[in-house]
Short mmCIF file of C-alpha atoms in Angstrom, two decimals:
data_model
loop_
_atom_site.label_atom_id
_atom_site.label_comp_id
_atom_site.label_asym_id
_atom_site.label_seq_id
_atom_site.Cartn_x
_atom_site.Cartn_y
_atom_site.Cartn_z
CA UNK C 102 193.20 184.11 108.67
CA UNK C 103 191.91 187.65 109.23
CA UNK C 104 194.69 188.30 111.77
CA UNK C 105 197.29 187.14 109.28
CA UNK C 106 195.71 189.32 106.60
CA UNK C 107 195.84 192.37 108.87
CA UNK C 108 199.51 191.71 109.66
CA UNK C 109 200.30 191.45 105.95
CA UNK C 110 198.34 194.66 105.27
CA UNK C 111 200.34 196.52 107.92
CA UNK C 112 203.61 195.13 106.56
CA UNK C 113 202.70 195.96 102.97
CA UNK C 114 201.57 199.49 103.83
CA UNK C 115 204.98 200.21 105.35
CA UNK C 116 206.77 198.70 102.33
CA UNK C 117 204.56 200.66 99.91
CA UNK C 118 205.27 204.00 101.59
CA UNK C 119 208.98 203.28 102.01
CA UNK C 120 209.44 202.04 98.45
CA UNK C 121 207.84 205.01 96.73
CA UNK C 122 209.47 207.50 99.10
CA UNK C 123 212.88 206.08 98.20
CA UNK C 124 212.08 206.29 94.48
CA UNK C 125 211.20 209.95 94.97
CA UNK C 126 214.06 211.03 97.20
CA UNK C 127 216.92 208.49 96.93
CA UNK C 128 216.68 206.74 93.56
CA UNK C 129 216.16 203.27 92.10
CA UNK C 130 219.20 201.61 93.69
CA UNK C 131 218.09 202.61 97.20
CA UNK C 132 214.66 201.15 96.42
CA UNK C 133 216.23 197.87 95.29
CA UNK C 134 218.23 197.61 98.52
CA UNK C 135 215.14 198.43 100.57
CA UNK C 136 212.95 195.84 98.81
CA UNK C 137 215.69 193.21 99.15
CA UNK C 138 215.99 193.83 102.89
CA UNK C 139 212.23 193.73 103.51
CA UNK C 140 211.93 190.60 101.34
CA UNK C 141 214.60 188.85 103.40
CA UNK C 142 212.84 190.07 106.54
CA UNK C 143 209.56 188.70 105.21
CA UNK C 144 211.19 185.32 104.61
CA UNK C 145 212.96 185.32 107.97
CA UNK C 146 209.61 185.84 109.68
CA UNK C 147 208.68 182.32 108.55
CA UNK C 148 211.92 180.72 109.76
CA UNK C 149 215.11 182.79 110.01
CA UNK C 150 217.29 179.66 110.03
CA UNK C 151 216.70 179.15 106.30
CA UNK C 152 217.58 182.69 105.28
CA UNK C 153 221.23 181.77 104.55
CA UNK C 154 219.96 179.05 102.19
CA UNK C 155 218.11 181.38 99.82
CA UNK C 156 221.01 183.86 99.95
CA UNK C 157 223.66 181.19 99.23
CA UNK C 158 221.60 179.55 96.48
CA UNK C 159 221.03 182.89 94.75
CA UNK C 160 224.69 183.87 95.04
CA UNK C 161 225.99 180.62 93.60
CA UNK C 162 223.61 180.79 90.63
CA UNK C 163 224.51 184.43 89.95
CA UNK C 164 228.25 183.64 89.91
CA UNK C 165 227.90 180.43 87.88
CA UNK C 166 225.76 182.17 85.25
CA UNK C 167 228.44 184.83 84.81
CA UNK C 168 231.11 182.16 84.56
CA UNK C 169 229.10 180.24 81.96
CA UNK C 170 228.66 183.40 79.87
CA UNK C 171 232.44 184.05 79.90
CA UNK C 172 233.41 180.47 79.13
CA UNK C 173 233.74 179.44 75.47
CA UNK C 174 234.60 175.75 75.84
CA UNK C 175 231.40 173.66 75.44
CA UNK C 176 232.47 170.97 77.91
CA UNK C 177 233.34 173.49 80.61
CA UNK C 178 230.06 175.36 80.10
CA UNK C 179 228.13 172.09 80.32
CA UNK C 180 230.00 171.10 83.48
CA UNK C 181 229.07 174.40 85.16
CA UNK C 182 225.46 173.98 84.10
CA UNK C 183 225.41 170.49 85.57
CA UNK C 184 226.92 171.91 88.74
CA UNK C 185 224.20 174.53 89.18
CA UNK C 186 221.41 172.06 88.43
CA UNK C 187 222.94 169.55 90.85
CA UNK C 188 223.28 172.18 93.58
CA UNK C 189 219.74 173.45 93.19
CA UNK C 190 218.18 170.02 93.00
CA UNK C 191 220.49 168.89 95.81
CA UNK C 192 219.18 171.65 98.09
CA UNK C 193 215.62 170.87 97.07
CA UNK C 194 216.08 167.12 97.41
CA UNK C 195 217.74 167.26 100.80
CA UNK C 196 215.34 169.63 102.51
CA UNK C 197 212.16 168.39 100.86
CA UNK C 198 212.72 164.70 100.15
CA UNK C 199 215.32 163.46 102.65
CA UNK C 200 212.72 162.31 105.19
CA UNK C 201 210.69 160.71 102.39
CA UNK C 202 213.75 158.76 101.23
CA UNK C 203 214.54 157.62 104.79
CA UNK C 204 210.98 156.42 105.30
CA UNK C 205 211.01 154.41 102.07
CA UNK C 206 214.40 152.87 102.87
CA UNK C 207 213.12 151.91 106.32
CA UNK C 208 209.95 150.42 104.80
CA UNK C 209 212.02 148.39 102.32
CA UNK C 210 214.33 147.18 105.08
CA UNK C 211 211.33 146.15 107.16
CA UNK C 212 209.89 144.26 104.20
CA UNK C 213 213.14 142.34 103.69
CA UNK C 214 213.98 141.68 107.33
CA UNK C 215 210.59 141.57 109.00
CA UNK C 216 211.66 144.17 111.57
CA UNK C 217 209.46 147.21 112.36
CA UNK C 218 210.08 150.21 110.09
CA UNK C 219 211.49 153.14 112.02
CA UNK C 220 213.57 156.24 111.32
CA UNK C 221 215.52 157.92 114.10
CA UNK C 222 214.61 161.51 114.86
CA UNK C 223 218.25 162.51 114.67
CA UNK C 224 218.31 161.61 110.96
CA UNK C 225 215.24 163.63 110.06
CA UNK C 226 215.28 167.12 108.56
CA UNK C 227 213.13 169.83 110.09
CA UNK C 228 210.25 171.26 108.08
CA UNK C 229 211.51 172.25 104.60
CA UNK C 230 212.06 175.95 103.90
CA UNK C 231 208.81 177.61 102.83
CA UNK C 232 208.69 178.32 99.10
CA UNK C 233 211.85 176.33 98.32
CA UNK C 234 210.22 174.71 95.28
CA UNK C 235 209.39 178.11 93.82
CA UNK C 236 212.62 180.03 94.34
CA UNK C 237 214.73 177.01 93.34
CA UNK C 238 212.99 176.74 89.98
CA UNK C 239 213.24 180.50 89.38
CA UNK C 240 216.94 180.69 90.13
CA UNK C 241 217.74 177.54 88.18
CA UNK C 242 215.85 178.80 85.12
CA UNK C 243 218.05 181.92 85.06
CA UNK C 244 221.25 179.89 84.75
CA UNK C 245 219.71 177.63 82.10
CA UNK C 246 218.58 180.66 80.06
CA UNK C 247 222.09 182.13 80.23
CA UNK C 248 223.58 178.78 79.16
CA UNK C 249 221.18 178.59 76.19
CA UNK C 250 222.07 182.13 75.14
CA UNK C 251 218.50 183.29 75.62
CA UNK C 252 219.44 185.77 78.36
CA UNK C 253 222.63 187.75 79.03
CA UNK C 254 224.11 187.42 82.53
CA UNK C 255 222.70 190.09 84.77
CA UNK C 256 225.10 192.83 85.80
CA UNK C 257 223.62 193.70 89.20
CA UNK C 258 224.11 191.25 92.04
CA UNK C 259 221.60 193.07 94.27
CA UNK C 260 218.90 193.09 91.61
CA UNK C 261 219.40 189.39 91.04
CA UNK C 262 219.05 188.68 94.76
CA UNK C 263 215.84 190.72 94.72
CA UNK C 264 214.54 188.79 91.69
CA UNK C 265 214.76 185.55 93.66
CA UNK C 266 213.58 186.91 97.01
CA UNK C 267 210.94 189.51 95.99
CA UNK C 268 208.33 188.89 98.67
CA UNK C 269 205.01 188.97 96.71
CA UNK C 270 205.95 185.77 94.83
CA UNK C 271 208.53 184.30 97.22
CA UNK C 272 206.57 181.69 99.17
CA UNK C 273 203.95 180.44 96.67
CA UNK C 274 204.69 181.86 93.26
CA UNK C 275 203.85 182.54 90.55
CA UNK C 276 207.14 181.25 89.16
CA UNK C 277 208.29 184.43 87.41
CA UNK C 278 210.88 184.10 84.63
CA UNK C 279 214.05 186.19 84.96
CA UNK C 280 213.50 187.77 81.54
CA UNK C 281 210.12 189.06 82.75
CA UNK C 282 211.13 190.36 86.18
CA UNK C 283 214.79 191.44 86.09
CA UNK C 284 214.27 194.24 83.51
CA UNK C 285 211.55 195.73 85.72
CA UNK C 286 214.08 196.25 88.52
CA UNK C 287 216.39 198.07 86.10
CA UNK C 288 214.03 200.90 85.21
CA UNK C 289 212.26 203.49 87.29
CA UNK C 290 208.91 202.12 88.53
CA UNK C 291 205.61 203.82 87.79
CA UNK C 292 202.11 203.53 89.16
CA UNK C 293 199.24 205.10 87.27
CA UNK C 294 195.76 205.60 88.66
CA UNK C 295 194.53 202.78 86.40
CA UNK C 296 197.23 200.39 87.59
CA UNK C 297 196.47 201.25 91.21
CA UNK C 298 192.78 200.54 90.67
CA UNK C 299 193.58 197.25 88.92
CA UNK C 300 195.88 196.24 91.79
CA UNK C 301 193.30 196.99 94.49
CA UNK C 302 190.64 195.14 92.50
CA UNK C 303 192.88 192.06 92.27
CA UNK C 304 193.75 192.12 95.98
CA UNK C 305 190.05 192.43 96.90
CA UNK C 306 189.04 189.58 94.56
CA UNK C 307 191.87 187.42 95.90
CA UNK C 308 190.83 187.98 99.52
CA UNK C 309 187.20 187.16 98.75
CA UNK C 310 188.28 183.94 97.01
CA UNK C 311 190.43 182.96 99.98
CA UNK C 312 188.42 184.05 103.03
CA UNK C 313 184.81 183.84 101.83
CA UNK C 314 184.99 180.84 99.50
CA UNK C 315 188.09 178.70 100.09
CA UNK C 316 188.27 178.89 103.88
CA UNK C 317 184.55 178.36 104.41
CA UNK C 318 184.49 175.35 102.11
CA UNK C 319 187.58 173.92 103.82
CA UNK C 320 186.31 174.30 107.38
CA UNK C 321 182.65 173.39 106.86
CA UNK C 322 182.86 170.67 104.24
CA UNK C 323 186.19 169.54 102.80
CA UNK C 324 188.24 168.93 105.96
CA UNK C 325 185.37 167.08 107.64
CA UNK C 326 184.60 164.84 104.67
CA UNK C 327 188.21 163.93 103.93
CA UNK C 328 188.96 163.22 107.59
CA UNK C 329 186.05 160.80 108.16
CA UNK C 330 184.39 159.94 104.83
CA UNK C 331 182.62 156.93 106.36
CA UNK C 332 180.46 159.34 108.39
CA UNK C 333 178.92 160.89 105.28
CA UNK C 334 176.67 159.82 102.45
CA UNK C 335 177.90 159.33 98.90
CA UNK C 336 176.34 162.65 97.90
CA UNK C 337 178.06 164.48 100.75
CA UNK C 338 181.44 162.88 99.99
CA UNK C 339 181.06 163.79 96.32
CA UNK C 340 180.25 167.35 97.39
CA UNK C 341 183.40 167.26 99.51
CA UNK C 342 185.46 166.26 96.48
CA UNK C 343 183.88 169.06 94.42
CA UNK C 344 184.49 171.32 97.41
CA UNK C 345 188.20 170.52 97.41
CA UNK C 346 188.41 171.29 93.70
CA UNK C 347 186.80 174.66 94.44
CA UNK C 348 188.88 175.21 97.59
CA UNK C 349 192.28 174.64 96.03
CA UNK C 350 191.42 176.80 93.02
CA UNK C 351 190.04 179.69 95.10
CA UNK C 352 192.91 179.37 97.58
CA UNK C 353 195.76 179.32 95.06
CA UNK C 354 194.28 181.68 92.48
CA UNK C 355 193.28 183.97 95.36
CA UNK C 356 196.88 184.04 96.59
CA UNK C 357 198.05 184.71 93.03
CA UNK C 358 195.62 187.63 92.68
CA UNK C 359 196.93 189.10 95.95
CA UNK C 360 200.55 188.58 94.83
CA UNK C 361 199.95 190.16 91.41
CA UNK C 362 198.07 193.07 92.98
CA UNK C 363 200.71 193.63 95.66
CA UNK C 364 203.52 193.62 93.11
CA UNK C 365 201.61 195.98 90.83
CA UNK C 366 201.22 198.47 93.68
CA UNK C 367 205.02 198.46 93.86
CA UNK C 368 205.34 199.08 90.14
CA UNK C 369 206.05 195.45 89.15
CA UNK C 370 203.81 193.33 86.90
CA UNK C 371 203.61 189.54 87.23
CA UNK C 372 202.23 187.24 84.51
CA UNK C 373 198.79 185.65 84.67
CA UNK C 374 198.75 182.30 86.46
CA UNK C 375 195.15 181.03 86.13
CA UNK C 376 192.54 181.14 83.38
CA UNK C 377 189.29 179.45 84.51
CA UNK C 378 190.83 175.93 84.52
CA UNK C 379 187.59 174.06 85.21
CA UNK C 380 186.12 175.03 81.87
CA UNK C 381 188.92 173.18 80.08
CA UNK C 382 187.74 170.72 77.42
CA UNK C 383 190.64 168.30 77.92
CA UNK C 384 193.65 167.83 80.17
CA UNK C 385 196.03 169.64 77.82
CA UNK C 386 193.66 172.60 77.93
CA UNK C 387 193.49 172.30 81.73
CA UNK C 388 197.28 172.64 82.04
CA UNK C 389 197.20 175.68 79.77
CA UNK C 390 194.87 177.26 82.34
CA UNK C 391 196.03 175.89 85.74
CA UNK C 392 199.20 177.17 87.47
CA UNK C 393 200.38 178.50 84.13
CA UNK C 394 203.80 179.51 85.44
CA UNK C 395 204.54 175.94 86.60
CA UNK C 396 203.13 174.20 83.52
CA UNK C 397 205.15 176.41 81.16
CA UNK C 398 208.27 175.91 83.32
CA UNK C 399 207.88 172.14 83.15
CA UNK C 400 207.32 172.39 79.39
CA UNK C 401 210.34 174.59 78.67
CA UNK C 402 212.86 173.12 81.13
CA UNK C 403 211.83 169.47 81.35
CA UNK C 404 209.44 168.26 78.63
CA UNK C 405 211.19 169.93 75.67
CA UNK C 406 214.75 169.01 76.84
CA UNK C 407 213.56 165.41 77.18
CA UNK C 408 212.64 165.53 73.49
CA UNK C 409 209.09 166.88 73.69
CA UNK C 410 207.05 165.64 70.74
CA UNK C 411 209.97 165.62 68.30
CA UNK C 412 210.53 161.88 68.39
CA UNK C 413 208.24 158.89 68.00
CA UNK C 414 204.79 158.77 69.53
CA UNK C 415 206.02 156.33 72.17
CA UNK C 416 208.84 158.73 73.10
CA UNK C 417 206.35 161.60 73.34
CA UNK C 418 204.15 159.62 75.74
CA UNK C 419 207.23 158.73 77.77
CA UNK C 420 208.22 162.42 77.96
CA UNK C 421 204.71 163.42 79.04
CA UNK C 422 204.69 160.78 81.76
CA UNK C 423 208.16 161.68 83.10
CA UNK C 424 207.24 165.37 83.15
CA UNK C 425 204.01 164.84 85.07
CA UNK C 426 205.51 162.29 87.48
CA UNK C 427 208.24 164.78 88.39
CA UNK C 428 205.65 167.55 88.47
CA UNK C 429 203.70 165.52 90.98
CA UNK C 430 206.80 164.88 93.07
CA UNK C 431 207.59 168.64 92.95
CA UNK C 432 204.41 169.21 94.95
CA UNK C 433 205.49 167.09 97.87
CA UNK C 434 207.37 164.10 99.25
CA UNK C 435 204.59 161.53 99.00
CA UNK C 436 203.64 158.68 96.70
CA UNK C 437 200.17 160.22 96.56
CA UNK C 438 201.60 163.25 94.73
CA UNK C 439 203.50 160.95 92.38
CA UNK C 440 200.30 159.04 91.63
CA UNK C 441 198.49 162.35 91.07
CA UNK C 442 201.17 163.17 88.50
CA UNK C 443 200.78 159.71 86.98
CA UNK C 444 197.04 160.25 86.52
CA UNK C 445 197.65 163.55 84.77
CA UNK C 446 200.42 162.08 82.62
CA UNK C 447 198.16 159.20 81.64
CA UNK C 448 195.31 161.59 80.90
CA UNK C 449 197.53 163.81 78.76
CA UNK C 450 198.78 160.79 76.80
CA UNK C 451 195.22 159.54 76.19
CA UNK C 452 194.17 163.06 75.16
CA UNK C 453 197.00 163.29 72.66
CA UNK C 454 196.32 159.83 71.24
CA UNK C 455 192.61 160.61 70.84
CA UNK C 456 193.26 163.96 69.16
CA UNK C 457 195.72 162.43 66.70
CA UNK C 458 193.31 159.59 65.90
CA UNK C 459 190.50 162.08 65.22
CA UNK C 460 192.80 164.17 63.04
CA UNK C 461 193.72 161.13 60.94
CA UNK C 462 190.06 160.19 60.48
CA UNK C 463 188.97 163.71 59.44
CA UNK C 464 189.29 164.39 55.71
CA UNK C 465 191.58 167.26 54.79
CA UNK C 466 189.85 170.63 55.02
CA UNK C 467 186.75 169.25 56.73
CA UNK C 468 187.59 170.75 60.16
CA UNK C 469 187.32 174.37 59.03
CA UNK C 470 184.20 173.71 57.00
CA UNK C 471 182.47 171.94 59.88
CA UNK C 472 183.28 174.81 62.27
CA UNK C 473 181.97 177.32 59.76
CA UNK C 474 178.71 175.40 59.22
CA UNK C 475 177.69 175.29 62.85
CA UNK C 476 179.36 175.99 66.14
CA UNK C 477 176.09 175.50 68.02
CA UNK C 478 175.85 171.86 66.97
CA UNK C 479 179.12 171.14 68.77
CA UNK C 480 178.04 172.68 72.07
CA UNK C 481 176.74 169.43 73.66
CA UNK C 482 180.01 167.70 72.76
CA UNK C 483 182.07 170.53 74.22
CA UNK C 484 179.95 170.55 77.37
CA UNK C 485 180.42 166.78 77.73
CA UNK C 486 184.20 167.19 77.28
CA UNK C 487 184.27 169.89 79.99
CA UNK C 488 182.24 167.66 82.32
CA UNK C 489 184.46 164.62 81.77
CA UNK C 490 187.67 166.65 82.15
CA UNK C 491 186.42 168.23 85.37
CA UNK C 492 185.55 164.88 86.91
CA UNK C 493 188.88 163.34 85.91
CA UNK C 494 190.66 166.30 87.52
CA UNK C 495 188.51 165.80 90.64
CA UNK C 496 189.45 162.11 90.74
CA UNK C 497 193.12 163.10 90.68
CA UNK C 498 192.51 165.77 93.36
CA UNK C 499 191.43 163.01 95.77
CA UNK C 500 194.93 161.52 95.71
CA UNK C 501 196.44 165.01 95.93
CA UNK C 502 194.46 165.80 99.09
CA UNK C 503 194.59 162.60 101.15
CA UNK C 504 197.67 161.45 103.11
CA UNK C 505 197.39 157.76 102.18
CA UNK C 506 196.11 155.56 99.37
CA UNK C 507 193.83 153.73 101.80
CA UNK C 508 192.08 157.01 102.59
CA UNK C 509 191.57 157.65 98.87
CA UNK C 510 190.10 154.17 98.43
CA UNK C 511 187.79 154.81 101.38
CA UNK C 512 186.50 157.99 99.75
CA UNK C 513 185.92 156.27 96.41
CA UNK C 514 184.21 153.35 98.13
CA UNK C 515 181.92 155.71 100.03
CA UNK C 516 180.95 157.45 96.80
CA UNK C 517 180.17 154.02 95.38
CA UNK C 518 177.47 153.45 98.03
CA UNK C 519 175.26 155.91 96.08
CA UNK C 520 173.52 157.09 99.26
CA UNK C 521 171.89 160.50 98.95
CA UNK C 522 170.92 161.76 102.43
CA UNK C 523 172.54 165.16 102.95
CA UNK C 524 171.97 166.79 106.35
CA UNK C 525 175.52 168.17 106.21
CA UNK C 526 174.90 170.21 103.06
CA UNK C 527 173.02 173.34 104.18
CA UNK C 528 171.86 175.72 101.41
CA UNK C 529 174.47 178.36 102.27
CA UNK C 530 177.29 175.84 101.81
CA UNK C 531 175.83 174.58 98.54
CA UNK C 532 175.55 178.19 97.36
CA UNK C 533 179.21 178.87 98.18
CA UNK C 534 180.25 175.74 96.29
CA UNK C 535 178.12 176.71 93.31
CA UNK C 536 179.55 180.24 93.20
CA UNK C 537 183.13 178.94 93.43
CA UNK C 538 182.65 176.52 90.52
CA UNK C 539 180.17 178.32 88.28
CA UNK C 540 182.26 181.50 88.33
CA UNK C 541 184.47 179.73 85.78
CA UNK C 542 181.68 179.99 83.24
CA UNK C 543 180.95 183.68 83.64
CA UNK C 544 181.84 185.32 80.30
CA UNK C 545 185.24 186.98 80.37
CA UNK C 546 183.75 190.23 79.13
CA UNK C 547 181.62 190.56 82.29
CA UNK C 548 184.70 190.24 84.48
CA UNK C 549 186.52 192.80 82.35
CA UNK C 550 183.56 195.18 82.61
CA UNK C 551 183.51 194.84 86.41
CA UNK C 552 187.25 195.46 86.60
CA UNK C 553 187.02 198.39 84.22
CA UNK C 554 184.12 199.91 86.16
CA UNK C 555 186.06 199.69 89.43
CA UNK C 556 189.17 201.21 87.85
CA UNK C 557 187.15 204.06 86.35
CA UNK C 558 185.17 204.74 89.54
CA UNK C 559 186.02 207.85 91.59
CA UNK C 560 188.34 207.25 94.53
CA UNK C 561 185.57 207.75 97.16
CA UNK C 562 183.44 205.09 95.48
CA UNK C 563 186.42 202.73 95.26
CA UNK C 564 187.04 203.28 98.96
CA UNK C 565 183.40 202.55 99.80
CA UNK C 566 183.46 199.32 97.78
CA UNK C 567 186.70 198.21 99.42
CA UNK C 568 185.18 198.99 102.82
CA UNK C 569 182.22 196.72 102.00
CA UNK C 570 184.67 193.99 101.00
CA UNK C 571 186.54 194.45 104.28
CA UNK C 572 183.29 194.13 106.25
CA UNK C 573 182.39 190.97 104.32
CA UNK C 574 185.82 189.51 105.03
CA UNK C 575 185.46 190.31 108.72
CA UNK C 576 182.08 188.58 108.88
CA UNK C 577 183.25 185.56 106.90
CA UNK C 578 186.64 185.10 108.59
CA UNK C 579 186.90 182.13 110.93
CA UNK C 580 188.63 182.07 114.29
CA UNK C 581 190.96 179.32 113.05
CA UNK C 582 193.58 180.48 110.57
CA UNK C 583 193.56 178.45 107.35
CA UNK C 584 197.00 178.65 105.70
CA UNK C 585 197.30 178.92 101.95
CA UNK C 586 197.42 175.41 100.44
CA UNK C 587 200.50 176.06 98.30
CA UNK C 588 202.59 177.36 101.20
CA UNK C 589 203.51 173.72 101.85
CA UNK C 590 205.11 173.35 98.44
#
């Protein structure tokens, strides 16, 4: 992991210097071309064979959006929209779900004929392009926004290509909307001392989350427990489940912090993608805090077009379930991801039904009066809601993490043994787990004060603090590289 971080630091340093030098001496257009080329180079470093895919997909969407904007006939506009959605989902479906479909067809054939299930290697697709789920959704949302009249077609082909391929968010998000990012490539970038301090603070926090917390929990607890749960006590397996909840949060939010900080150093601001999700009081609140760019995308481009909550209650529950099932499938070609989505869809439906039932039972005007009388009296209830929500999310994370349902059942069965011996939970590991989870409950104002203090600190003091972070990362880094979890999606 440290080696990969150093390589990224060297790459980014060169991009940073080149980008700002071009702004100073050659202008904005030269900077756009430069960033596009380095972004394509960044993507090609993963697998150059898929570079034509992202280029072709972006080009087709750019041209179709312009054609839709010129067209006045509703049927023709709708046909072009269907074409772009079909092409994008076709690319995504083929590269990400073709093997999954073949395996299920083979399993069904084996069930009907009694022959062994097998899929020839010649029919299989190689590993899917990294980040295809992210750049497909971003490019598709642009065409949909143009079709809806919410966004004019962009004039610059190069800037649109850069919007899709911009390397800080290319392989694992956040999913940045075209209306948020494209205008930033139109104007001259700026980088104030405060923005530079904020960016460095975010990058440092993101690296600590990834290397010190996520990687250590993965290597020393989570991977071991999920691989052989029968070798551990119920307490240790439960700690492993909590550890995965902490790992995936620190890993993904850490990557997001690094991406936001990297983009900010280049004069581009990304939206917030996480907001302490494990202090959510219900599942709806959780999805307002977790992977915000994906949850809002699913809301705006799937849930609302399906009808949202405009129809009957039954239709609303159906729309919630379809949205979360497809959201689960978006994460990967596995029935485990689909079941993870089902659990969240079910939880969201139950949450909505409970909230509506409570609203009907509460006399009109009582809610405001009760809140005014005492907020302290409701603290135990809120704490219980947070605890229940967290454990339901952890239950769903089990199916997200394991490769098979039988493995998930084995983990749940092991927890059910209620054994408590814990030789595999040394104090240092427990402390890391506690820090990763309890950091959610640190008051927001303390975080803002720490960020503000770093931004306001003199440059030598900032450098000294970053040096201490670098030393800590060096000491904590493992020999085995632990890839970011969301790179697989």
